PDB file of C-alpha atoms and ligand atoms in Angstrom:
ATOM      1  CA  UNK A   1     308.000-104.033-107.584  1.00  0.00           C
ATOM      2  CA  UNK A   2     309.047-103.373-111.142  1.00  0.00           C
ATOM      3  CA  UNK A   3     305.794-104.792-112.479  1.00  0.00           C
ATOM      4  CA  UNK A   4     303.807-102.586-110.121  1.00  0.00           C
ATOM      5  CA  UNK A   5     305.766 -99.520-111.251  1.00  0.00           C
ATOM      6  CA  UNK A   6     305.163-100.539-114.856  1.00  0.00           C
ATOM      7  CA  UNK A   7     301.428-100.783-114.307  1.00  0.00           C
ATOM      8  CA  UNK A   8     301.328 -97.500-112.450  1.00  0.00           C
ATOM      9  CA  UNK A   9     303.078 -95.756-115.310  1.00  0.00           C
ATOM     10  CA  UNK A  10     300.680 -97.265-117.860  1.00  0.00           C
ATOM     11  CA  UNK A  11     297.750 -96.252-115.725  1.00  0.00           C
ATOM     12  CA  UNK A  12     299.046 -92.688-115.352  1.00  0.00           C
ATOM     13  CA  UNK A  13     299.591 -92.255-119.055  1.00  0.00           C
ATOM     14  CA  UNK A  14     296.147 -93.670-119.806  1.00  0.00           C
ATOM     15  CA  UNK A  15     294.588 -91.232-117.365  1.00  0.00           C
ATOM     16  CA  UNK A  16     296.584 -88.379-118.815  1.00  0.00           C
ATOM     17  CA  UNK A  17     295.648 -89.353-122.339  1.00  0.00           C
ATOM     18  CA  UNK A  18     291.966 -89.555-121.580  1.00  0.00           C
ATOM     19  CA  UNK A  19     291.945 -86.199-119.824  1.00  0.00           C
ATOM     20  CA  UNK A  20     293.951 -84.588-122.612  1.00  0.00           C
ATOM     21  CA  UNK A  21     291.691 -85.888-125.342  1.00  0.00           C
ATOM     22  CA  UNK A  22     288.736 -84.667-123.332  1.00  0.00           C
ATOM     23  CA  UNK A  23     289.892 -81.098-122.847  1.00  0.00           C
ATOM     24  CA  UNK A  24     288.713 -78.804-125.633  1.00  0.00           C
ATOM     25  CA  UNK A  25     290.003 -75.349-126.446  1.00  0.00           C
ATOM     26  CA  UNK A  26     287.743 -72.943-128.285  1.00  0.00           C
ATOM     27  CA  UNK A  27     289.048 -69.779-129.906  1.00  0.00           C
ATOM     28  CA  UNK A  28     286.289 -67.189-129.865  1.00  0.00           C
ATOM     29  CA  UNK A  29     286.252 -64.657-132.718  1.00  0.00           C
ATOM     30  CA  UNK A  30     285.036 -61.167-131.743  1.00  0.00           C
ATOM     31  CA  UNK A  31     284.837 -58.286-134.214  1.00  0.00           C
ATOM     32  CA  UNK A  32     284.749 -55.333-131.859  1.00  0.00           C
ATOM     33  CA  UNK A  33     287.540 -53.866-129.725  1.00  0.00           C
ATOM     34  CA  UNK A  34     288.403 -55.242-126.291  1.00  0.00           C
ATOM     35  CA  UNK A  35     286.996 -52.098-124.637  1.00  0.00           C
ATOM     36  CA  UNK A  36     283.570 -52.526-126.235  1.00  0.00           C
ATOM     37  CA  UNK A  37     280.866 -53.774-123.859  1.00  0.00           C
ATOM     38  CA  UNK A  38     279.955 -56.699-126.167  1.00  0.00           C
ATOM     39  CA  UNK A  39     283.562 -57.901-126.091  1.00  0.00           C
ATOM     40  CA  UNK A  40     283.907 -57.358-122.344  1.00  0.00           C
ATOM     41  CA  UNK A  41     280.697 -59.316-121.785  1.00  0.00           C
ATOM     42  CA  UNK A  42     281.826 -62.166-124.071  1.00  0.00           C
ATOM     43  CA  UNK A  43     285.160 -62.273-122.251  1.00  0.00           C
ATOM     44  CA  UNK A  44     283.358 -62.621-118.937  1.00  0.00           C
ATOM     45  CA  UNK A  45     281.215 -65.416-120.441  1.00  0.00           C
ATOM     46  CA  UNK A  46     284.339 -67.208-121.728  1.00  0.00           C
ATOM     47  CA  UNK A  47     286.051 -66.896-118.367  1.00  0.00           C
ATOM     48  CA  UNK A  48     283.045 -68.253-116.461  1.00  0.00           C
ATOM     49  CA  UNK A  49     282.649 -71.254-118.768  1.00  0.00           C
ATOM     50  CA  UNK A  50     286.375 -71.975-118.593  1.00  0.00           C
ATOM     51  CA  UNK A  51     286.511 -71.780-114.806  1.00  0.00           C
ATOM     52  CA  UNK A  52     283.382 -73.815-114.207  1.00  0.00           C
ATOM     53  CA  UNK A  53     283.960 -76.545-116.777  1.00  0.00           C
ATOM     54  CA  UNK A  54     286.521 -78.304-114.582  1.00  0.00           C
ATOM     55  CA  UNK A  55     289.187 -78.220-117.290  1.00  0.00           C
ATOM     56  CA  UNK A  56     286.928 -79.701-119.961  1.00  0.00           C
ATOM     57  CA  UNK A  57     286.614 -76.535-122.043  1.00  0.00           C
ATOM     58  CA  UNK A  58     288.776 -73.447-122.312  1.00  0.00           C
ATOM     59  CA  UNK A  59     287.380 -70.510-124.302  1.00  0.00           C
ATOM     60  CA  UNK A  60     289.951 -67.939-125.414  1.00  0.00           C
ATOM     61  CA  UNK A  61     288.572 -64.641-126.780  1.00  0.00           C
ATOM     62  CA  UNK A  62     290.127 -62.744-129.692  1.00  0.00           C
ATOM     63  CA  UNK A  63     288.603 -59.229-129.806  1.00  0.00           C
ATOM     64  CA  UNK A  64     289.053 -56.506-132.418  1.00  0.00           C
ATOM     65  CA  UNK A  65     288.817 -58.856-135.392  1.00  0.00           C
ATOM     66  CA  UNK A  66     292.236 -60.306-134.528  1.00  0.00           C
ATOM     67  CA  UNK A  67     291.234 -63.888-135.369  1.00  0.00           C
ATOM     68  CA  UNK A  68     288.656 -63.128-138.087  1.00  0.00           C
ATOM     69  CA  UNK A  69     287.318 -59.756-139.204  1.00  0.00           C
ATOM     70  CA  UNK A  70     283.647 -58.956-138.569  1.00  0.00           C
ATOM     71  CA  UNK A  71     282.653 -59.788-142.123  1.00  0.00           C
ATOM     72  CA  UNK A  72     284.377 -63.191-141.949  1.00  0.00           C
ATOM     73  CA  UNK A  73     283.178 -64.469-138.587  1.00  0.00           C
ATOM     74  CA  UNK A  74     279.860 -66.031-139.603  1.00  0.00           C
ATOM     75  CA  UNK A  75     281.505 -68.120-142.301  1.00  0.00           C
ATOM     76  CA  UNK A  76     284.448 -69.009-140.058  1.00  0.00           C
ATOM     77  CA  UNK A  77     282.136 -70.415-137.376  1.00  0.00           C
ATOM     78  CA  UNK A  78     279.944 -72.131-139.924  1.00  0.00           C
ATOM     79  CA  UNK A  79     282.890 -73.927-141.496  1.00  0.00           C
ATOM     80  CA  UNK A  80     284.453 -74.706-138.124  1.00  0.00           C
ATOM     81  CA  UNK A  81     287.553 -72.552-138.639  1.00  0.00           C
ATOM     82  CA  UNK A  82     286.469 -70.901-135.410  1.00  0.00           C
ATOM     83  CA  UNK A  83     284.340 -73.027-133.045  1.00  0.00           C
ATOM     84  CA  UNK A  84     282.634 -69.947-131.582  1.00  0.00           C
ATOM     85  CA  UNK A  85     282.213 -66.307-132.530  1.00  0.00           C
ATOM     86  CA  UNK A  86     280.108 -63.173-132.454  1.00  0.00           C
ATOM     87  CA  UNK A  87     278.409 -61.545-135.407  1.00  0.00           C
ATOM     88  CA  UNK A  88     276.186 -58.547-136.009  1.00  0.00           C
ATOM     89  CA  UNK A  89     272.919 -60.291-136.899  1.00  0.00           C
ATOM     90  CA  UNK A  90     271.401 -57.846-139.368  1.00  0.00           C
ATOM     91  CA  UNK A  91     274.489 -57.948-141.598  1.00  0.00           C
ATOM     92  CA  UNK A  92     273.348 -61.492-142.448  1.00  0.00           C
ATOM     93  CA  UNK A  93     270.101 -60.681-144.242  1.00  0.00           C
ATOM     94  CA  UNK A  94     271.217 -62.656-147.280  1.00  0.00           C
ATOM     95  CA  UNK A  95     271.585 -65.758-145.089  1.00  0.00           C
ATOM     96  CA  UNK A  96     268.101 -65.285-143.670  1.00  0.00           C
ATOM     97  CA  UNK A  97     265.878 -62.177-143.792  1.00  0.00           C
ATOM     98  CA  UNK A  98     264.756 -62.945-140.228  1.00  0.00           C
ATOM     99  CA  UNK A  99     268.229 -61.969-139.043  1.00  0.00           C
ATOM    100  CA  UNK A 100     267.456 -58.446-140.286  1.00  0.00           C
ATOM    101  CA  UNK A 101     264.245 -57.990-138.349  1.00  0.00           C
ATOM    102  CA  UNK A 102     265.934 -55.984-135.587  1.00  0.00           C
ATOM    103  CA  UNK A 103     267.142 -53.348-138.085  1.00  0.00           C
ATOM    104  CA  UNK A 104     263.778 -52.379-139.523  1.00  0.00           C
ATOM    105  CA  UNK A 105     263.381 -48.705-138.585  1.00  0.00           C
ATOM    106  CA  UNK A 106     260.630 -47.924-136.056  1.00  0.00           C
ATOM    107  CA  UNK A 107     259.523 -51.536-135.531  1.00  0.00           C
ATOM    108  CA  UNK A 108     260.985 -51.604-131.999  1.00  0.00           C
ATOM    109  CA  UNK A 109     262.057 -48.256-130.553  1.00  0.00           C
ATOM    110  CA  UNK A 110     262.607 -49.106-126.871  1.00  0.00           C
ATOM    111  CA  UNK A 111     264.488 -51.801-124.992  1.00  0.00           C
ATOM    112  CA  UNK A 112     261.162 -53.294-123.894  1.00  0.00           C
ATOM    113  CA  UNK A 113     259.983 -53.634-127.485  1.00  0.00           C
ATOM    114  CA  UNK A 114     263.407 -54.804-128.640  1.00  0.00           C
ATOM    115  CA  UNK A 115     263.156 -57.624-126.077  1.00  0.00           C
ATOM    116  CA  UNK A 116     259.635 -58.488-127.251  1.00  0.00           C
ATOM    117  CA  UNK A 117     260.819 -58.603-130.842  1.00  0.00           C
ATOM    118  CA  UNK A 118     263.765 -60.767-129.819  1.00  0.00           C
ATOM    119  CA  UNK A 119     261.506 -63.203-127.981  1.00  0.00           C
ATOM    120  CA  UNK A 120     259.127 -63.371-130.939  1.00  0.00           C
ATOM    121  CA  UNK A 121     261.929 -64.092-133.421  1.00  0.00           C
ATOM    122  CA  UNK A 122     264.427 -66.150-131.414  1.00  0.00           C
ATOM    123  CA  UNK A 123     263.059 -69.673-131.937  1.00  0.00           C
ATOM    124  CA  UNK A 124     262.720 -69.236-135.699  1.00  0.00           C
ATOM    125  CA  UNK A 125     266.214 -67.734-135.961  1.00  0.00           C
ATOM    126  CA  UNK A 126     267.774 -70.485-133.832  1.00  0.00           C
ATOM    127  CA  UNK A 127     266.060 -73.057-136.051  1.00  0.00           C
ATOM    128  CA  UNK A 128     267.422 -71.607-139.272  1.00  0.00           C
ATOM    129  CA  UNK A 129     270.919 -71.329-137.782  1.00  0.00           C
ATOM    130  CA  UNK A 130     270.675 -74.944-136.646  1.00  0.00           C
ATOM    131  CA  UNK A 131     269.942 -75.956-140.236  1.00  0.00           C
ATOM    132  CA  UNK A 132     273.212 -74.216-141.210  1.00  0.00           C
ATOM    133  CA  UNK A 133     275.187 -76.247-138.654  1.00  0.00           C
ATOM    134  CA  UNK A 134     275.217 -73.569-135.964  1.00  0.00           C
ATOM    135  CA  UNK A 135     274.141 -73.417-132.332  1.00  0.00           C
ATOM    136  CA  UNK A 136     272.627 -70.121-131.195  1.00  0.00           C
ATOM    137  CA  UNK A 137     273.874 -69.110-127.734  1.00  0.00           C
ATOM    138  CA  UNK A 138     272.788 -65.553-126.942  1.00  0.00           C
ATOM    139  CA  UNK A 139     272.119 -62.104-128.366  1.00  0.00           C
ATOM    140  CA  UNK A 140     272.650 -58.584-127.041  1.00  0.00           C
ATOM    141  CA  UNK A 141     271.509 -55.293-128.608  1.00  0.00           C
ATOM    142  CA  UNK A 142     273.568 -52.208-129.361  1.00  0.00           C
ATOM    143  CA  UNK A 143     272.237 -48.959-127.930  1.00  0.00           C
ATOM    144  CA  UNK A 144     269.724 -47.004-130.030  1.00  0.00           C
ATOM    145  CA  UNK A 145     270.987 -46.038-133.464  1.00  0.00           C
ATOM    146  CA  UNK A 146     271.534 -42.382-134.301  1.00  0.00           C
ATOM    147  CA  UNK A 147     272.747 -40.270-137.181  1.00  0.00           C
ATOM    148  CA  UNK A 148     276.314 -38.940-137.209  1.00  0.00           C
ATOM    149  CA  UNK A 149     277.393 -36.230-139.580  1.00  0.00           C
ATOM    150  CA  UNK A 150     280.328 -33.953-140.225  1.00  0.00           C
ATOM    151  CA  UNK A 151     277.955 -31.125-141.098  1.00  0.00           C
ATOM    152  CA  UNK A 152     274.761 -29.966-139.482  1.00  0.00           C
ATOM    153  CA  UNK A 153     271.580 -31.681-140.752  1.00  0.00           C
ATOM    154  CA  UNK A 154     268.314 -29.772-140.667  1.00  0.00           C
ATOM    155  CA  UNK A 155     266.443 -31.249-143.595  1.00  0.00           C
ATOM    156  CA  UNK A 156     266.361 -34.234-145.919  1.00  0.00           C
ATOM    157  CA  UNK A 157     267.990 -31.982-148.523  1.00  0.00           C
ATOM    158  CA  UNK A 158     271.036 -31.682-146.230  1.00  0.00           C
ATOM    159  CA  UNK A 159     271.427 -35.479-146.413  1.00  0.00           C
ATOM    160  CA  UNK A 160     271.253 -35.746-150.197  1.00  0.00           C
ATOM    161  CA  UNK A 161     274.500 -36.830-151.793  1.00  0.00           C
ATOM    162  CA  UNK A 162     276.304 -37.453-148.482  1.00  0.00           C
ATOM    163  CA  UNK A 163     278.878 -40.241-148.517  1.00  0.00           C
ATOM    164  CA  UNK A 164     277.355 -42.613-146.000  1.00  0.00           C
ATOM    165  CA  UNK A 165     278.949 -45.469-144.053  1.00  0.00           C
ATOM    166  CA  UNK A 166     276.554 -48.448-143.987  1.00  0.00           C
ATOM    167  CA  UNK A 167     276.832 -51.647-141.943  1.00  0.00           C
ATOM    168  CA  UNK A 168     274.080 -53.885-143.372  1.00  0.00           C
ATOM    169  CA  UNK A 169     271.438 -54.142-146.089  1.00  0.00           C
ATOM    170  CA  UNK A 170     268.990 -52.022-144.087  1.00  0.00           C
ATOM    171  CA  UNK A 171     271.350 -49.038-143.732  1.00  0.00           C
ATOM    172  CA  UNK A 172     272.207 -49.305-147.429  1.00  0.00           C
ATOM    173  CA  UNK A 173     268.483 -49.157-148.197  1.00  0.00           C
ATOM    174  CA  UNK A 174     267.958 -46.149-145.902  1.00  0.00           C
ATOM    175  CA  UNK A 175     270.758 -44.359-147.744  1.00  0.00           C
ATOM    176  CA  UNK A 176     269.277 -45.192-151.148  1.00  0.00           C
ATOM    177  CA  UNK A 177     265.801 -44.029-150.151  1.00  0.00           C
ATOM    178  CA  UNK A 178     267.314 -40.810-148.771  1.00  0.00           C
ATOM    179  CA  UNK A 179     269.590 -40.029-151.711  1.00  0.00           C
ATOM    180  CA  UNK A 180     272.854 -40.698-149.872  1.00  0.00           C
ATOM    181  CA  UNK A 181     275.776 -42.673-151.324  1.00  0.00           C
ATOM    182  CA  UNK A 182     276.345 -45.774-149.166  1.00  0.00           C
ATOM    183  CA  UNK A 183     279.534 -47.783-148.671  1.00  0.00           C
ATOM    184  CA  UNK A 184     279.605 -50.847-146.431  1.00  0.00           C
ATOM    185  CA  UNK A 185     282.381 -50.543-143.842  1.00  0.00           C
ATOM    186  CA  UNK A 186     283.024 -52.643-140.710  1.00  0.00           C
ATOM    187  CA  UNK A 187     283.152 -50.854-137.346  1.00  0.00           C
ATOM    188  CA  UNK A 188     286.897 -51.428-137.025  1.00  0.00           C
ATOM    189  CA  UNK A 189     287.513 -49.231-140.087  1.00  0.00           C
ATOM    190  CA  UNK A 190     285.249 -46.305-139.159  1.00  0.00           C
ATOM    191  CA  UNK A 191     287.934 -43.878-137.945  1.00  0.00           C
ATOM    192  CA  UNK A 192     289.987 -44.382-141.057  1.00  0.00           C
ATOM    193  CA  UNK A 193     286.996 -44.017-143.372  1.00  0.00           C
ATOM    194  CA  UNK A 194     286.006 -40.694-141.811  1.00  0.00           C
ATOM    195  CA  UNK A 195     289.535 -39.324-141.530  1.00  0.00           C
ATOM    196  CA  UNK A 196     290.329 -39.997-145.188  1.00  0.00           C
ATOM    197  CA  UNK A 197     287.016 -38.443-146.234  1.00  0.00           C
ATOM    198  CA  UNK A 198     285.742 -41.707-147.747  1.00  0.00           C
ATOM    199  CA  UNK A 199     282.544 -41.095-145.760  1.00  0.00           C
ATOM    200  CA  UNK A 200     280.972 -38.141-143.955  1.00  0.00           C
ATOM    201  CA  UNK A 201     277.924 -39.595-142.228  1.00  0.00           C
ATOM    202  CA  UNK A 202     276.625 -42.846-140.705  1.00  0.00           C
ATOM    203  CA  UNK A 203     273.941 -44.325-138.513  1.00  0.00           C
ATOM    204  CA  UNK A 204     275.168 -46.288-135.508  1.00  0.00           C
ATOM    205  CA  UNK A 205     275.107 -46.299-131.703  1.00  0.00           C
ATOM    206  CA  UNK A 206     276.617 -43.659-129.413  1.00  0.00           C
ATOM    207  CA  UNK A 207     278.830 -46.532-128.252  1.00  0.00           C
ATOM    208  CA  UNK A 208     280.423 -47.148-131.635  1.00  0.00           C
ATOM    209  CA  UNK A 209     280.920 -43.402-132.131  1.00  0.00           C
ATOM    210  CA  UNK A 210     282.583 -43.199-128.743  1.00  0.00           C
ATOM    211  CA  UNK A 211     284.724 -46.301-129.318  1.00  0.00           C
ATOM    212  CA  UNK A 212     285.946 -44.869-132.651  1.00  0.00           C
ATOM    213  CA  UNK A 213     286.586 -41.430-131.085  1.00  0.00           C
ATOM    214  CA  UNK A 214     284.547 -40.125-133.957  1.00  0.00           C
ATOM    215  CA  UNK A 215     284.945 -36.462-132.876  1.00  0.00           C
ATOM    216  CA  UNK A 216     288.648 -36.746-133.735  1.00  0.00           C
ATOM    217  CA  UNK A 217     287.694 -37.254-137.372  1.00  0.00           C
ATOM    218  CA  UNK A 218     285.703 -34.096-137.928  1.00  0.00           C
ATOM    219  CA  UNK A 219     282.307 -35.515-136.948  1.00  0.00           C
ATOM    220  CA  UNK A 220     280.549 -32.862-134.897  1.00  0.00           C
ATOM    221  CA  UNK A 221     276.880 -33.885-134.907  1.00  0.00           C
ATOM    222  CA  UNK A 222     274.945 -36.784-133.387  1.00  0.00           C
ATOM    223  CA  UNK A 223     271.162 -36.998-133.858  1.00  0.00           C
ATOM    224  CA  UNK A 224     269.397 -39.545-131.710  1.00  0.00           C
ATOM    225  CA  UNK A 225     266.878 -41.180-134.077  1.00  0.00           C
ATOM    226  CA  UNK A 226     266.514 -44.206-131.769  1.00  0.00           C
ATOM    227  CA  UNK A 227     264.572 -46.157-134.362  1.00  0.00           C
ATOM    228  CA  UNK A 228     266.047 -49.620-133.851  1.00  0.00           C
ATOM    229  CA  UNK A 229     268.253 -51.729-131.562  1.00  0.00           C
ATOM    230  CA  UNK A 230     270.261 -54.152-133.714  1.00  0.00           C
ATOM    231  CA  UNK A 231     271.819 -57.147-131.988  1.00  0.00           C
ATOM    232  CA  UNK A 232     275.037 -59.137-131.971  1.00  0.00           C
ATOM    233  CA  UNK A 233     274.691 -62.884-131.549  1.00  0.00           C
ATOM    234  CA  UNK A 234     277.067 -65.505-130.232  1.00  0.00           C
ATOM    235  CA  UNK A 235     277.046 -68.734-132.222  1.00  0.00           C
ATOM    236  CA  UNK A 236     278.956 -71.994-132.003  1.00  0.00           C
ATOM    237  CA  UNK A 237     279.814 -74.560-134.638  1.00  0.00           C
ATOM    238  CA  UNK A 238     277.567 -77.610-134.212  1.00  0.00           C
ATOM    239  CA  UNK A 239     280.315 -80.166-134.812  1.00  0.00           C
ATOM    240  CA  UNK A 240     282.466 -78.560-132.123  1.00  0.00           C
ATOM    241  CA  UNK A 241     279.399 -78.399-129.895  1.00  0.00           C
ATOM    242  CA  UNK A 242     278.667 -82.101-130.365  1.00  0.00           C
ATOM    243  CA  UNK A 243     282.151 -82.980-129.119  1.00  0.00           C
ATOM    244  CA  UNK A 244     281.265 -81.603-125.685  1.00  0.00           C
ATOM    245  CA  UNK A 245     279.524 -83.707-123.069  1.00  0.00           C
ATOM    246  CA  UNK A 246     275.998 -82.829-121.949  1.00  0.00           C
ATOM    247  CA  UNK A 247     277.235 -81.297-118.712  1.00  0.00           C
ATOM    248  CA  UNK A 248     279.491 -78.838-120.535  1.00  0.00           C
ATOM    249  CA  UNK A 249     276.775 -77.987-123.062  1.00  0.00           C
ATOM    250  CA  UNK A 250     274.369 -77.255-120.204  1.00  0.00           C
ATOM    251  CA  UNK A 251     276.997 -75.085-118.537  1.00  0.00           C
ATOM    252  CA  UNK A 252     277.466 -73.055-121.723  1.00  0.00           C
ATOM    253  CA  UNK A 253     273.714 -72.531-122.101  1.00  0.00           C
ATOM    254  CA  UNK A 254     273.436 -71.439-118.486  1.00  0.00           C
ATOM    255  CA  UNK A 255     276.326 -68.968-118.790  1.00  0.00           C
ATOM    256  CA  UNK A 256     274.954 -67.763-122.139  1.00  0.00           C
ATOM    257  CA  UNK A 257     271.634 -66.888-120.490  1.00  0.00           C
ATOM    258  CA  UNK A 258     273.491 -64.968-117.772  1.00  0.00           C
ATOM    259  CA  UNK A 259     275.686 -63.161-120.322  1.00  0.00           C
ATOM    260  CA  UNK A 260     272.576 -62.220-122.275  1.00  0.00           C
ATOM    261  CA  UNK A 261     270.935 -60.656-119.226  1.00  0.00           C
ATOM    262  CA  UNK A 262     274.135 -58.824-118.291  1.00  0.00           C
ATOM    263  CA  UNK A 263     274.657 -57.669-121.888  1.00  0.00           C
ATOM    264  CA  UNK A 264     271.192 -56.100-122.123  1.00  0.00           C
ATOM    265  CA  UNK A 265     271.899 -54.199-118.890  1.00  0.00           C
ATOM    266  CA  UNK A 266     275.275 -52.998-120.175  1.00  0.00           C
ATOM    267  CA  UNK A 267     273.620 -51.879-123.400  1.00  0.00           C
ATOM    268  CA  UNK A 268     271.029 -49.833-121.491  1.00  0.00           C
ATOM    269  CA  UNK A 269     273.799 -48.173-119.494  1.00  0.00           C
ATOM    270  CA  UNK A 270     275.732 -47.378-122.670  1.00  0.00           C
ATOM    271  CA  UNK A 271     272.603 -45.906-124.223  1.00  0.00           C
ATOM    272  CA  UNK A 272     272.799 -43.132-121.616  1.00  0.00           C
ATOM    273  CA  UNK A 273     276.487 -42.871-120.751  1.00  0.00           C
ATOM    274  CA  UNK A 274     277.882 -43.025-124.267  1.00  0.00           C
ATOM    275  CA  UNK A 275     275.640 -40.212-125.491  1.00  0.00           C
ATOM    276  CA  UNK A 276     276.977 -38.186-122.610  1.00  0.00           C
ATOM    277  CA  UNK A 277     280.519 -39.148-123.621  1.00  0.00           C
ATOM    278  CA  UNK A 278     279.887 -37.747-127.126  1.00  0.00           C
ATOM    279  CA  UNK A 279     278.627 -34.481-125.637  1.00  0.00           C
ATOM    280  CA  UNK A 280     281.547 -34.370-123.184  1.00  0.00           C
ATOM    281  CA  UNK A 281     283.913 -34.721-126.143  1.00  0.00           C
ATOM    282  CA  UNK A 282     282.392 -31.545-127.579  1.00  0.00           C
ATOM    283  CA  UNK A 283     279.911 -32.984-130.053  1.00  0.00           C
ATOM    284  CA  UNK A 284     276.461 -31.545-130.551  1.00  0.00           C
ATOM    285  CA  UNK A 285     274.017 -34.234-129.366  1.00  0.00           C
ATOM    286  CA  UNK A 286     270.346 -33.768-130.157  1.00  0.00           C
ATOM    287  CA  UNK A 287     267.251 -35.135-131.869  1.00  0.00           C
ATOM    288  CA  UNK A 288     266.273 -34.985-135.519  1.00  0.00           C
ATOM    289  CA  UNK A 289     263.606 -32.383-136.226  1.00  0.00           C
ATOM    290  CA  UNK A 290     260.066 -33.429-137.125  1.00  0.00           C
ATOM    291  CA  UNK A 291     260.595 -33.187-140.907  1.00  0.00           C
ATOM    292  CA  UNK A 292     263.541 -35.569-140.709  1.00  0.00           C
ATOM    293  CA  UNK A 293     261.705 -37.856-138.329  1.00  0.00           C
ATOM    294  CA  UNK A 294     258.803 -38.046-140.759  1.00  0.00           C
ATOM    295  CA  UNK A 295     261.200 -38.863-143.568  1.00  0.00           C
ATOM    296  CA  UNK A 296     262.785 -41.736-141.636  1.00  0.00           C
ATOM    297  CA  UNK A 297     259.351 -43.032-140.643  1.00  0.00           C
ATOM    298  CA  UNK A 298     258.293 -43.080-144.271  1.00  0.00           C
ATOM    299  CA  UNK A 299     261.504 -44.868-145.241  1.00  0.00           C
ATOM    300  CA  UNK A 300     260.865 -47.308-142.384  1.00  0.00           C
ATOM    301  CA  UNK A 301     257.373 -48.212-143.564  1.00  0.00           C
ATOM    302  CA  UNK A 302     258.553 -48.768-147.135  1.00  0.00           C
ATOM    303  CA  UNK A 303     261.339 -51.015-145.810  1.00  0.00           C
ATOM    304  CA  UNK A 304     258.891 -52.942-143.647  1.00  0.00           C
ATOM    305  CA  UNK A 305     256.746 -53.782-146.662  1.00  0.00           C
ATOM    306  CA  UNK A 306     259.816 -54.743-148.735  1.00  0.00           C
ATOM    307  CA  UNK A 307     261.029 -56.940-145.903  1.00  0.00           C
ATOM    308  CA  UNK A 308     257.657 -58.640-145.431  1.00  0.00           C
ATOM    309  CA  UNK A 309     257.718 -59.706-149.072  1.00  0.00           C
ATOM    310  CA  UNK A 310     261.243 -61.095-148.690  1.00  0.00           C
ATOM    311  CA  UNK A 311     260.621 -62.863-145.392  1.00  0.00           C
ATOM    312  CA  UNK A 312     257.354 -64.526-146.482  1.00  0.00           C
ATOM    313  CA  UNK A 313     255.159 -66.565-144.147  1.00  0.00           C
ATOM    314  CA  UNK A 314     257.908 -67.036-141.533  1.00  0.00           C
ATOM    315  CA  UNK A 315     258.388 -63.279-141.302  1.00  0.00           C
ATOM    316  CA  UNK A 316     254.671 -62.731-141.114  1.00  0.00           C
ATOM    317  CA  UNK A 317     254.231 -65.178-138.238  1.00  0.00           C
ATOM    318  CA  UNK A 318     257.086 -63.590-136.254  1.00  0.00           C
ATOM    319  CA  UNK A 319     255.603 -60.140-136.814  1.00  0.00           C
ATOM    320  CA  UNK A 320     252.182 -61.215-135.613  1.00  0.00           C
ATOM    321  CA  UNK A 321     253.713 -62.920-132.554  1.00  0.00           C
ATOM    322  CA  UNK A 322     255.442 -59.595-131.827  1.00  0.00           C
TER     323      UNK A 322
HETATM  324  N1  PCA B 401     277.698 -50.596-133.886  1.00  0.00           N
HETATM  325  C1  PCA B 401     278.043 -51.521-134.932  1.00  0.00           C
HETATM  326  C2  PCA B 401     276.770 -52.169-135.286  1.00  0.00           C
HETATM  327  C3  PCA B 401     275.684 -51.388-134.658  1.00  0.00           C
HETATM  328  C4  PCA B 401     276.376 -50.488-133.734  1.00  0.00           C
HETATM  329  O1  PCA B 401     275.846 -49.756-132.919  1.00  0.00           O
HETATM  330  C5  PCA B 401     278.605 -50.836-136.131  1.00  0.00           C
HETATM  331  O2  PCA B 401     278.510 -49.621-136.253  1.00  0.00           O
HETATM  332  O3  PCA B 401     279.136 -51.538-136.997  1.00  0.00           O
END
């Protein structure tokens, strides 16, 4: 009897041990607030993977930059400090110019074209991330980017000298070519930057303006330029990925594809509803006039030729596939 009990206890602890060593926990770093649709979508993705993995993988989300700030997430995932995270792709132009392709003004100005551009660039981007020890999971665009300003803008002259909040190399370049003074600031710090007067204009989505309650910081004008749809991507660390069995990896890829589809739908909804939210909050919401549009188009074509030089043959082949 005693021997049987002894064996049973050894067997139980062995079973326990093997299941414990098998169960992985992934902390997922998210830069944007919990209420943002990207974060909500990633949380849904994490929950689905966790529930369906049969205890093999738990993904815990950390929105609002609470684990790593936006600017730190790419490096954190690359080095394995965070096994999974989300990053704004076009802020990573120095890592790979292809990651900036979705922020070239007027290259893709509708969701349909943004999807085409994504499809044309995805394989090449996934390949270059793979070479950096990363697994590409999915990408979702922000709604169309528009111009916010404290004062009314009727001409390019009105933009000259404005202190401008930038979020990537492309928005810095737009500011330079327009005569504005750019400062790179993460989304989480927008309200503060406007309220202290550090900046007085920016280009971003109606969603980010709404999430930062931008009207509370003296920003009265939103001009819908709708010239590009920049994306966030979800990436995993390859070493962490390789610790998972094939079944769990397949599950993640399946849920990632679903999250991507859902995310694009949420983005389209936000593209309408969040503009309305800005207007409902008392902001003036309109289009840029034709002189301004022409200016941004000119800036866009100069940036496209600068980018093509930087991105070389890879860039060229993605552009012709698009
Ligand atoms: N919001 C993010 C990136 C693009 C967007 O719409 C930001 O402003 O940082």
